Structure formats: C-alpha cells, structure tokens
Short mmCIF file of C-alpha atoms and ligand atoms in Angstrom, two decimals:
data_model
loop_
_atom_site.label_atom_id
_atom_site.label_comp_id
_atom_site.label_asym_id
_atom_site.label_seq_id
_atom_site.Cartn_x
_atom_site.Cartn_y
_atom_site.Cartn_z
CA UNK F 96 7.42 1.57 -2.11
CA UNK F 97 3.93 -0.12 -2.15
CA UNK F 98 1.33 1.79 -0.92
CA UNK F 99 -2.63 1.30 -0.98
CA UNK F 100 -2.70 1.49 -4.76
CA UNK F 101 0.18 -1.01 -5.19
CA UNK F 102 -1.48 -3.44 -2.42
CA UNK F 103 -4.92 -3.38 -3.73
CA UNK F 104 -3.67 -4.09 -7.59
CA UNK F 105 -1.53 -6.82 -5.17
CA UNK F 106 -4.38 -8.27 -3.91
CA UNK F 107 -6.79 -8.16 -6.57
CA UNK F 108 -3.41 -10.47 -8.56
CA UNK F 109 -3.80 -12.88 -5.73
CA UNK F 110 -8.04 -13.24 -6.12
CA UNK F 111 -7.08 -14.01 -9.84
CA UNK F 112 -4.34 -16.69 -9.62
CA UNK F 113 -4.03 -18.30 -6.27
CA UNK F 114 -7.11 -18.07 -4.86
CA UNK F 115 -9.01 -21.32 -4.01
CA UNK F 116 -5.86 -23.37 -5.31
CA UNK F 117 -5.08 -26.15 -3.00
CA UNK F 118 -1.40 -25.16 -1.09
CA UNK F 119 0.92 -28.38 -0.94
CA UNK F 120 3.93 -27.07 0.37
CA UNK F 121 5.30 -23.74 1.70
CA UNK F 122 9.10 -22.48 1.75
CA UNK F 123 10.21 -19.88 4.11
CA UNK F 124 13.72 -18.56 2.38
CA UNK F 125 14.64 -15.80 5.13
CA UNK F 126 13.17 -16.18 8.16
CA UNK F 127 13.49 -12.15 9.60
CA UNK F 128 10.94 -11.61 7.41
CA UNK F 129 8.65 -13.73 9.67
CA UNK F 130 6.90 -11.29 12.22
CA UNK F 131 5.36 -13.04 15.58
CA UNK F 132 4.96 -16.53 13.88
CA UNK F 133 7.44 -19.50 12.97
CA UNK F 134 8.11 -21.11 9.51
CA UNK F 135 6.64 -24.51 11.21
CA UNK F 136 3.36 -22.59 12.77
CA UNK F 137 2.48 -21.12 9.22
CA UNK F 138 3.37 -23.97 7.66
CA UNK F 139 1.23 -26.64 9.82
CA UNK F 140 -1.58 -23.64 9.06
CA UNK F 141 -1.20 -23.50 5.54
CA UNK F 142 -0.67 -26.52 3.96
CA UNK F 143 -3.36 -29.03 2.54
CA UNK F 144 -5.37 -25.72 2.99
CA UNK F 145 -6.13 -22.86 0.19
CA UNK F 146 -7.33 -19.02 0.43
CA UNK F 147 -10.62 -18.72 0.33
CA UNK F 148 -10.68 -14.94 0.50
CA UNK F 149 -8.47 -12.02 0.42
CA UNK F 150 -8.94 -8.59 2.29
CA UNK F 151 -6.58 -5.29 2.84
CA UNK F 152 -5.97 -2.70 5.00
CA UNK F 153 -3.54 0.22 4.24
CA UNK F 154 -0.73 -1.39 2.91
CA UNK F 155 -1.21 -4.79 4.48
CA UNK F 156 -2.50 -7.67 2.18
CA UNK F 157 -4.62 -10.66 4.02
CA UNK F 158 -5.03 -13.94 2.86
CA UNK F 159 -8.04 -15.77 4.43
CA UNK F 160 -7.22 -19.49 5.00
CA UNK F 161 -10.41 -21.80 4.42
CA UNK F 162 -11.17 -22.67 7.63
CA UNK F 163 -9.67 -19.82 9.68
CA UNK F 164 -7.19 -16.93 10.23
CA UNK F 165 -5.44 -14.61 7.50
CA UNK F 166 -1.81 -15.02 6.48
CA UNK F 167 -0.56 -10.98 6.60
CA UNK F 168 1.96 -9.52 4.03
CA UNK F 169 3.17 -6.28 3.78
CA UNK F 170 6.12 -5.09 0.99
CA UNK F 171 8.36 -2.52 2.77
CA UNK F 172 10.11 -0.58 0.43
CA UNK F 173 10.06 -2.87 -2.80
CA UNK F 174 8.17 -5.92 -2.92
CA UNK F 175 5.23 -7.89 -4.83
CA UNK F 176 4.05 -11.31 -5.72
CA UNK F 177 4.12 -13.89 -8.25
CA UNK F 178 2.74 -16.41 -9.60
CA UNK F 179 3.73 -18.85 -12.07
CA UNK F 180 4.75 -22.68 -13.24
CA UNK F 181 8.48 -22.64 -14.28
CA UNK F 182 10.75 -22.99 -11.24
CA UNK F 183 12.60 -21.31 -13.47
CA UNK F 184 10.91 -18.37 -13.40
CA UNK F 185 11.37 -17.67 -9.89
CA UNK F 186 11.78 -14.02 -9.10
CA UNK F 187 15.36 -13.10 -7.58
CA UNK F 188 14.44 -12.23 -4.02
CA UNK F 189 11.87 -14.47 -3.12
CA UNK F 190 11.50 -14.48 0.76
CA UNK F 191 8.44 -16.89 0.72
CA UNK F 192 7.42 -19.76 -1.74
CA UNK F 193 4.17 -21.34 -1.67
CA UNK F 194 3.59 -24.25 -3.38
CA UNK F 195 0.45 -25.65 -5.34
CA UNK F 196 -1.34 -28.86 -5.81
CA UNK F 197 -2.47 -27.44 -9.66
CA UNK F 198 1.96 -27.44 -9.97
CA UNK F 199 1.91 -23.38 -9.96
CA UNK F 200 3.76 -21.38 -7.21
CA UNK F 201 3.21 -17.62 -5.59
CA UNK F 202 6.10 -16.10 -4.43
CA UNK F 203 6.58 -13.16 -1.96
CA UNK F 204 9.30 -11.24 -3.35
CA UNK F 205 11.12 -8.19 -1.06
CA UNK F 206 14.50 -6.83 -1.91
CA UNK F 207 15.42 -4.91 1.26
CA UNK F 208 13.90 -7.49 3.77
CA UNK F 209 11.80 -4.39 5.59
CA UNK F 210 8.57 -6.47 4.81
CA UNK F 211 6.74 -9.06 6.95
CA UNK F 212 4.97 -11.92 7.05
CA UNK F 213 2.66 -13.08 9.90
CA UNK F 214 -0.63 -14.18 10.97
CA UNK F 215 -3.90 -12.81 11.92
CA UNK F 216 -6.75 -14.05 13.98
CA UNK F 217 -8.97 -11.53 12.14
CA UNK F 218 -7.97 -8.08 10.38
CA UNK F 219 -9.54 -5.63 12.76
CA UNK F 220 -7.44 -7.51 15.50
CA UNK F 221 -3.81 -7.27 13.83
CA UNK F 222 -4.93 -3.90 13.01
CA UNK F 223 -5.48 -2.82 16.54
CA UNK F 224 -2.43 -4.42 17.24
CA UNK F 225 -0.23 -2.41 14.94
CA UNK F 226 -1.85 0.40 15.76
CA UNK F 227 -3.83 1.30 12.03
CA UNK F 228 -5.99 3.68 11.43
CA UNK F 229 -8.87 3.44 9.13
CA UNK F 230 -7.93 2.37 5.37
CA UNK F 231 -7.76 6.09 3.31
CA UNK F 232 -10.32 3.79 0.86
CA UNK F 233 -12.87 3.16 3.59
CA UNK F 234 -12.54 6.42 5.84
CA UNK F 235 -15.75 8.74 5.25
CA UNK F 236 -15.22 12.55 5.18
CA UNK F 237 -16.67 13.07 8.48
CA UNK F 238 -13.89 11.01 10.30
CA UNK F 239 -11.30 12.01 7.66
CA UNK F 240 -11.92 15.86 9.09
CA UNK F 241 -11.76 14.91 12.85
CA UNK F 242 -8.29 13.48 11.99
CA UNK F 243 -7.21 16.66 10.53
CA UNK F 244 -8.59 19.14 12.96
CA UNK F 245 -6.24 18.03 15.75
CA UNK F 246 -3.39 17.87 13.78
CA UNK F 247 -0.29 20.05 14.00
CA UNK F 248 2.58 19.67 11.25
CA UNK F 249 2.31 19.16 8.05
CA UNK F 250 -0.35 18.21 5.90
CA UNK F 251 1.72 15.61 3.94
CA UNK F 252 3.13 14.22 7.46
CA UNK F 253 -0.70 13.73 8.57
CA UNK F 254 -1.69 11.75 5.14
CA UNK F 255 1.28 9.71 5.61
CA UNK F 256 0.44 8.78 9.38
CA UNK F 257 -0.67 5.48 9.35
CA UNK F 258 -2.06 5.40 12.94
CA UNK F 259 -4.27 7.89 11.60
CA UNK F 260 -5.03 7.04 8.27
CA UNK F 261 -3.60 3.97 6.43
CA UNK F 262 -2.13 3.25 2.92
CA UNK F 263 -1.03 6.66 1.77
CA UNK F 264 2.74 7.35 1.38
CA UNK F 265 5.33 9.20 0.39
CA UNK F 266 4.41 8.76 -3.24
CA UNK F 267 0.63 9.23 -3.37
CA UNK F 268 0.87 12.28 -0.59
CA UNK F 269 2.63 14.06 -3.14
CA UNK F 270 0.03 13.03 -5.27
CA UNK F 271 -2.91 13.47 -3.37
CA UNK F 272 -1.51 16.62 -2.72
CA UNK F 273 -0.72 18.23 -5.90
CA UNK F 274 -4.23 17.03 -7.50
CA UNK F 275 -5.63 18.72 -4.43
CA UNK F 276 -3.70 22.07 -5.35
CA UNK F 277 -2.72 22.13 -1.44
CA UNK F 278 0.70 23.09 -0.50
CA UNK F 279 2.46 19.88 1.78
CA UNK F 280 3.73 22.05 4.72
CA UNK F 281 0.28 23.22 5.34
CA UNK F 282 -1.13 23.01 8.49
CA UNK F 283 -3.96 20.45 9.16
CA UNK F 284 -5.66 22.14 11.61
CA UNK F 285 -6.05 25.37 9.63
CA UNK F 286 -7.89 23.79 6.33
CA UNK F 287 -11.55 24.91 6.44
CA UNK F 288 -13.88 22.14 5.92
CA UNK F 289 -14.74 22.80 2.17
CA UNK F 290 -10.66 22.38 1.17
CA UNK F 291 -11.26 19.15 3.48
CA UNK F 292 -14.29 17.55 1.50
CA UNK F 293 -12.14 18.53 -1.59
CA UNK F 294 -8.79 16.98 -0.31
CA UNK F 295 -11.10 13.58 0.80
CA UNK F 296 -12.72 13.91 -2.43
CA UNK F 297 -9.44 13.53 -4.13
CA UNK F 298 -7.40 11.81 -2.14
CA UNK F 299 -10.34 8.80 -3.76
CA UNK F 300 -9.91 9.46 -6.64
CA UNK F 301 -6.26 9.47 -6.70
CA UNK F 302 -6.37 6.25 -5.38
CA UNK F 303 -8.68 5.15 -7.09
CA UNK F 304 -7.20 6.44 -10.61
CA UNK F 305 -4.12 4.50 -9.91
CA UNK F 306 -5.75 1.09 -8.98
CA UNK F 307 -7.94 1.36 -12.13
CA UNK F 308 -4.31 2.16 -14.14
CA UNK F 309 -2.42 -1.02 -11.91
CA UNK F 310 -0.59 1.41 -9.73
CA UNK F 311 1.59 1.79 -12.87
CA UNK F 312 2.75 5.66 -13.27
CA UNK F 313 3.47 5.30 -16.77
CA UNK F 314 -0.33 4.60 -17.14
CA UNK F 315 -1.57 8.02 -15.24
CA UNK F 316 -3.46 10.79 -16.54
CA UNK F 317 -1.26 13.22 -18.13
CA UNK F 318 -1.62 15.52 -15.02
CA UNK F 319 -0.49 13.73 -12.47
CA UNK F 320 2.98 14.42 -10.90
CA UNK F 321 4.23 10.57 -10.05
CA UNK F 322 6.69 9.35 -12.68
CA UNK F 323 7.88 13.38 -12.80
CA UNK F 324 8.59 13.66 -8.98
CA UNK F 325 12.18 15.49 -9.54
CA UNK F 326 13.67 18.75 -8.46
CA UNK F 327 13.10 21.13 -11.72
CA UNK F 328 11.20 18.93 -13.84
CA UNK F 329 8.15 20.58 -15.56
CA UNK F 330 5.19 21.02 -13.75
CA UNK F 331 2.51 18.91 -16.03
CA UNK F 332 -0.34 21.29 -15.09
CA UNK F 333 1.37 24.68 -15.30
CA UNK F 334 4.87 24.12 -16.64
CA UNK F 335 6.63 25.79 -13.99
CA UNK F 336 9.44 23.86 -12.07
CA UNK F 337 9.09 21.09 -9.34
CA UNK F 338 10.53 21.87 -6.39
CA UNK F 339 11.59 19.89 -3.09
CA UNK F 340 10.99 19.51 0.32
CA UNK F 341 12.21 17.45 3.59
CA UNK F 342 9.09 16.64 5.42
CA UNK F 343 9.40 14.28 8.65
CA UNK F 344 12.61 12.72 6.76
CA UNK F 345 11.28 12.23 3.21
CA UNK F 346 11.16 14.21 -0.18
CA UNK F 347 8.15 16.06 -0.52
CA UNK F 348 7.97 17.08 -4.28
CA UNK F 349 5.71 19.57 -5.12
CA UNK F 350 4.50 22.80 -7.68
CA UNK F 351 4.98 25.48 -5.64
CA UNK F 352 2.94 27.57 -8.36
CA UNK F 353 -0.09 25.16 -8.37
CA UNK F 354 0.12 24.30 -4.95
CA UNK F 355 -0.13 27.70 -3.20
CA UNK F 356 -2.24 27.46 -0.03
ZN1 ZN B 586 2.29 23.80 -11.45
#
C-alpha cells in the first residue's frame, strides 16, 4: 500500500519525467476512480496545459497545472505511475492515461480501484476537505506531542490516523515503531515526552531512510523489520521471533523482545 515514502519517491518520478511536458490528450479508462470531478472537466483543464509543479501531502500526490489548480492522486492499496513511449509498454491496470506533445505518456496505474483522482483549488483546501492532518514529514515535535497526549488506544492506531497525522500506515507504523523500540498497543497518552521526541525523531528518519532507498524494502538497512513483517520470522535486531497483532483491523507485526514498553 503506498504510504508517504512510496508517494514522495512517486512524486519526485513525476518532477523527473513529466514535468513541464506539454499534455495533448488525456484518457480516463474507469471512471469510479474519478472523485468530485468529470473525465470532460479534467480534461478541458488539462489539456494544451503541462505541470509546472508538484507538491504532497500524506499519501496524496498534487500536480500543479501551469496556470492554476492541482490534479490530486492517491494509490489505495496498490498503485503507481509511469511513464514511457511504447504504447506497448502500457502497464496492465492503467486507470488514467495522459498523453504528451514530446510522444511520451504517464499512466496512473491502481489494481483494486480504491484510489482517486480529482482536483484541487489549492492543497491546504482539499486537505481541509478530507479532513488531513499535518504531513508526518512537516509536523514539528511540539504539535506531534499535543496529538499524542489526547490520545487513547493504541500507539500504532494514532500513527496511522490520518486526521491526525498523514502518510504513515500500516507498513511504516510497524516500522516506525520497532526502530523506536515502542511496543504498538501502547498507550499514547502515557509516553513521557522524552520517548515522544525519540518516537518524532524516528518516525523522520524512518521516512526519510526509505525515500532516500526508493521506498524499496529490499534496499533497507539491515535492521529494519519491512520485507520480514511475518509471524515467527527472526527478529533482525535481536533474533527472537516476530509476533502478531490485530490493531483497529490490521496486522500489527512486531518484536515483542525489542519492543517492550
Ligand atoms: Zn527483537
């Protein structure tokens, strides 16, 4: 599932291939991805028109048109984008098609159909609209504490809220998590502030770690649990056994020798 890490490496794909490239026609393959917009609106908005800028915000990539507004994706479970000349080289899956002036094309790819398309007047509007909290990138520890002082549950539950906090998953809570040595049922509300600097402190540099690596698990440190997120595998900081966890409806995967408090 993409999450911050994926998006970002998403976005940073788009600022090196499509960006500033002159759109000359646009295909909209299944139109329930569209969210709040029609396949005519975007494409009266889009075409003879190119991005001029990209932006992101939790898991939702923005695509400044020259001129103005953002074109909005986000991936739902399994998604990403690409670009490339061959028609026959389209990706299986493609959902969204734009089309070139330089003869290249970027496709939206999403398997399950629980991503979206739309449009955005600016980002901080569509993200009042949906309701997202600050991007777990930009939040500063100060604001990242006041979240987590009011917070009953669990502690992955609270990274994954994206009201509160945006971008983090099921994936990189386990992640955040285990790097953090902090145990995914614990309670927000009862971390004192030093073990929340420390969990803010690595929650970047999780996130950071994977962005620099492509959000590609097989390119991780050798310590990091995603890749090895499976009921009795070995624990790659202590070698004791994984274990697992329901948490708000999803596997929590975690060391329960590493991760004690
Ligand atoms: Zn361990």
């Amino acid at each position: 599932m993409p999450e911050l890490p994926d998006v970002e490496v998403f976005r940073r794909y788009l600022n090196s291939t499509a960006l500033h490239k002159k759109i000359s026609g646009i295909e909209v393959r299944t139109k329930k991805i569209l969210e709040g917009v029609s396949a005519r609106t975007l494409r009266d908005r889009l075409a003879g028109r190119s991005f001029s800028a990209t932006g992101r915000r939790g898991k939702y990539l923005f695509a400044r048109l020259e001129g103005d507004g953002w074109l909005v994706e986000h991936f739902g479970m399994t998604g990403e984008l690409k670009y490339f000349q061959d028609p026959a080289d389209e990706p299986d899956h493609t959902r969204m098609l734009l089309l070139f002036n330089n003869g290249y094309r970027l496709a939206y790819v999403n398997v399950r159909l629980l991503g979206k398309i739309a449009w955005a007047k600016t980002i901080e509007e569509f993200a009042d609209g949906h309701n997202l909290g600050p991007d777990a990138l930009e939040i500063g520890r100060d604001d990242f504490a006041g979240i987590l002082e009011k917070k009953r549950g669990s502690l992955k539950a609270a990274l994954m809220n994206q009201s509160d906090l945006s971008g983090i998953g099921n994936i990189y809570s386990d992640e955040i998590l285990f790097q953090a040595g902090l145990h995914p049922q614990s309670e927000p509300r009862d971390l004192d502030r030093e073990t929340v600097n420390r969990l803010h402190r690595t929650m970047r540099r999780v996130l950071k770690t994977a962005i620099g690596n492509k959000a590609d698990p097989e390119k991780f440190p050798r310590g990091y649990l995603t890749g090895k997120r499976e009921e009795g595998a070995d624990c790659p900081r202590c070698g004791g056994k994984i274990e697992r966890l329901k948490i708000s409806g999803r596997s929590a995967y975690f060391c329960p020798g590493c991760q004690k408090q």
